[in-house]
GROMACS .gro file of C-alpha atoms in nm:
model
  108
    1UNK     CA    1   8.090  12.548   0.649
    2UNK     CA    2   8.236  12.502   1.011
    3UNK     CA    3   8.064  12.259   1.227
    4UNK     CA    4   8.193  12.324   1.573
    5UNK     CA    5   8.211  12.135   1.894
    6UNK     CA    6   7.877  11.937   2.009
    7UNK     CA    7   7.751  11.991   1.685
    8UNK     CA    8   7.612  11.643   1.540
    9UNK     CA    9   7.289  11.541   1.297
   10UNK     CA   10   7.160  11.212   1.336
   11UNK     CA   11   7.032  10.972   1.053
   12UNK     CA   12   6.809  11.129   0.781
   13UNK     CA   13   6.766  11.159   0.423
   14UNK     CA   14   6.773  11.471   0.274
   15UNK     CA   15   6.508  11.686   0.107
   16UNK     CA   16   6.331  11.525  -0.160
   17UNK     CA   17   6.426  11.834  -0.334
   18UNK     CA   18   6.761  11.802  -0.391
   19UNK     CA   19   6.913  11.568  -0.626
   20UNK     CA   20   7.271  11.549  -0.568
   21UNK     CA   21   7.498  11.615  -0.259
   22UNK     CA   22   7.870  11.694  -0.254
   23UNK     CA   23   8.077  11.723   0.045
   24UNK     CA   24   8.469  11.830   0.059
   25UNK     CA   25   8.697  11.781   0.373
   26UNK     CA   26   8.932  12.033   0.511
   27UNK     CA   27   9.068  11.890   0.807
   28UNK     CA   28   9.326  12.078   1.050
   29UNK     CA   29   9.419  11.810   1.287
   30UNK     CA   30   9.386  11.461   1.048
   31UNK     CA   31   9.477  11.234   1.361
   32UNK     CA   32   9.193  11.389   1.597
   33UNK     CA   33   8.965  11.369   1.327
   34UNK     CA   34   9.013  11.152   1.022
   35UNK     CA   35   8.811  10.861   1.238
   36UNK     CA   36   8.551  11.035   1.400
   37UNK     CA   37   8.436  11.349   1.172
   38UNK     CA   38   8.353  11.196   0.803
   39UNK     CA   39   8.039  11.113   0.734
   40UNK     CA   40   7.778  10.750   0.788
   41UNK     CA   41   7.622  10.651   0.548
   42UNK     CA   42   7.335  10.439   0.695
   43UNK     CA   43   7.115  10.097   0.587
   44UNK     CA   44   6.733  10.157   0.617
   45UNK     CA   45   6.718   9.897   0.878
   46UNK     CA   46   6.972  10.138   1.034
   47UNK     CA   47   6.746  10.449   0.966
   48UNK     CA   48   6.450  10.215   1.129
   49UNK     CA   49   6.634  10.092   1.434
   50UNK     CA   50   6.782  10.463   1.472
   51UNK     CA   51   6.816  10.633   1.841
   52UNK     CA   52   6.538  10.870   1.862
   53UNK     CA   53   6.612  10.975   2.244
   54UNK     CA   54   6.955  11.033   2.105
   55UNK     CA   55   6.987  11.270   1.821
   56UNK     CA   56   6.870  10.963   1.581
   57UNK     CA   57   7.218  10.819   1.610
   58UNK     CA   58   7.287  10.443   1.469
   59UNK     CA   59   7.585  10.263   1.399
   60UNK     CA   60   7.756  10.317   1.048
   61UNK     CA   61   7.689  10.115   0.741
   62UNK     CA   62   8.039  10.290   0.619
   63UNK     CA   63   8.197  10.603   0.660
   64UNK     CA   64   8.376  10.843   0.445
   65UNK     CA   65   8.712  10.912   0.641
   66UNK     CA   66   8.729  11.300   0.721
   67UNK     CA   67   9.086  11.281   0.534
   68UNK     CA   68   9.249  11.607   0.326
   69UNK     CA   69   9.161  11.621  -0.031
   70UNK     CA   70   8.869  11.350  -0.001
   71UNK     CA   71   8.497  11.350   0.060
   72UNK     CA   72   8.182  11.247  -0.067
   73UNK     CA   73   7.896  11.305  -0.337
   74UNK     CA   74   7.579  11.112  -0.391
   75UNK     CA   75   7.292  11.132  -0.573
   76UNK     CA   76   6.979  11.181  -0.345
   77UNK     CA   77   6.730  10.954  -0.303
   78UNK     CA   78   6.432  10.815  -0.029
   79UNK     CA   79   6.687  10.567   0.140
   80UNK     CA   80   6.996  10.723   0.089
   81UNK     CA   81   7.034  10.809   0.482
   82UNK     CA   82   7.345  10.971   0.623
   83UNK     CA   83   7.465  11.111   0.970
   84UNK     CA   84   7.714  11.263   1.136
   85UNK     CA   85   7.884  11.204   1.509
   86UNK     CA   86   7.911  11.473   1.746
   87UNK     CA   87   8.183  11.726   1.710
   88UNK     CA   88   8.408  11.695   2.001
   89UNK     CA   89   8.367  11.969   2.236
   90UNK     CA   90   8.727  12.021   2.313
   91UNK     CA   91   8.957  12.359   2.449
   92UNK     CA   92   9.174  12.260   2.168
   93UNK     CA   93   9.065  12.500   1.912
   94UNK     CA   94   9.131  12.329   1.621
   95UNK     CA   95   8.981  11.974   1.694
   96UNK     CA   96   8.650  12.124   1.778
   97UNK     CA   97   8.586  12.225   1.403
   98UNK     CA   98   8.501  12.056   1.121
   99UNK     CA   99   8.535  12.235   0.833
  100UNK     CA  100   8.353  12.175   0.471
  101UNK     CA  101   8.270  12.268   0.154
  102UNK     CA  102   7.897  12.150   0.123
  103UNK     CA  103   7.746  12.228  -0.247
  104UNK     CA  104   7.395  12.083  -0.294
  105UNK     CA  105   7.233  12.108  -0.660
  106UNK     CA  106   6.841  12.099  -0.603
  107UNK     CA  107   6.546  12.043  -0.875
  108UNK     CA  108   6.348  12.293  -0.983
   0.00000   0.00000   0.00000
């Protein structure tokens, strides 16, 4: 998937149906965006306190590092809240992307 620039998702938890989500990094421009493009993981004071007249943004807990051959997986559950910061709206082609592989295995 190819998030592009302005793109951004504040913090949530996903769908009670899913059960485990697994994210893989393909960065173009690691400098530009190794700090800013991984994704929060969040605490649920963080997910309480979150910025509702701003997207639901919050400072990070931690972050996984959008870095090649790295990213994330975790098993879903009611607190397990995530986010990601906006995707810079650049002319530089490139650093306005973030690219993905997002697989997400669901219950029946």
């Amino acid at each position: 998937q190819t998030d592009i620039g302005g793109f951004s998702i504040g913090v949530h938890p996903d769908d009670p149906k899913k059960i485990i989500t697994l994210q893989f990094y393909l960065p173009v421009d690691i400098e530009a965006q190794r700090l800013t493009y991984g994704t929060c993981m969040h605490t649920v004071e963080q997910f309480s306190a979150r910025d509702l007249t701003n997207n639901g943004a919050s400072k990070c807990h931690s972050k996984f590092m959008f870095l090649p051959n790295s990213g994330y997986t975790f098993a879903v559950g009611p607190h397990t809240y995530h986010s990601v910061q906006a995707v810079a709206s650049t002319t530089e082609a490139e650093t306005n992307k973030r690219n993905t592989i997002l697989a997400n295995w669901y219950n029946r």
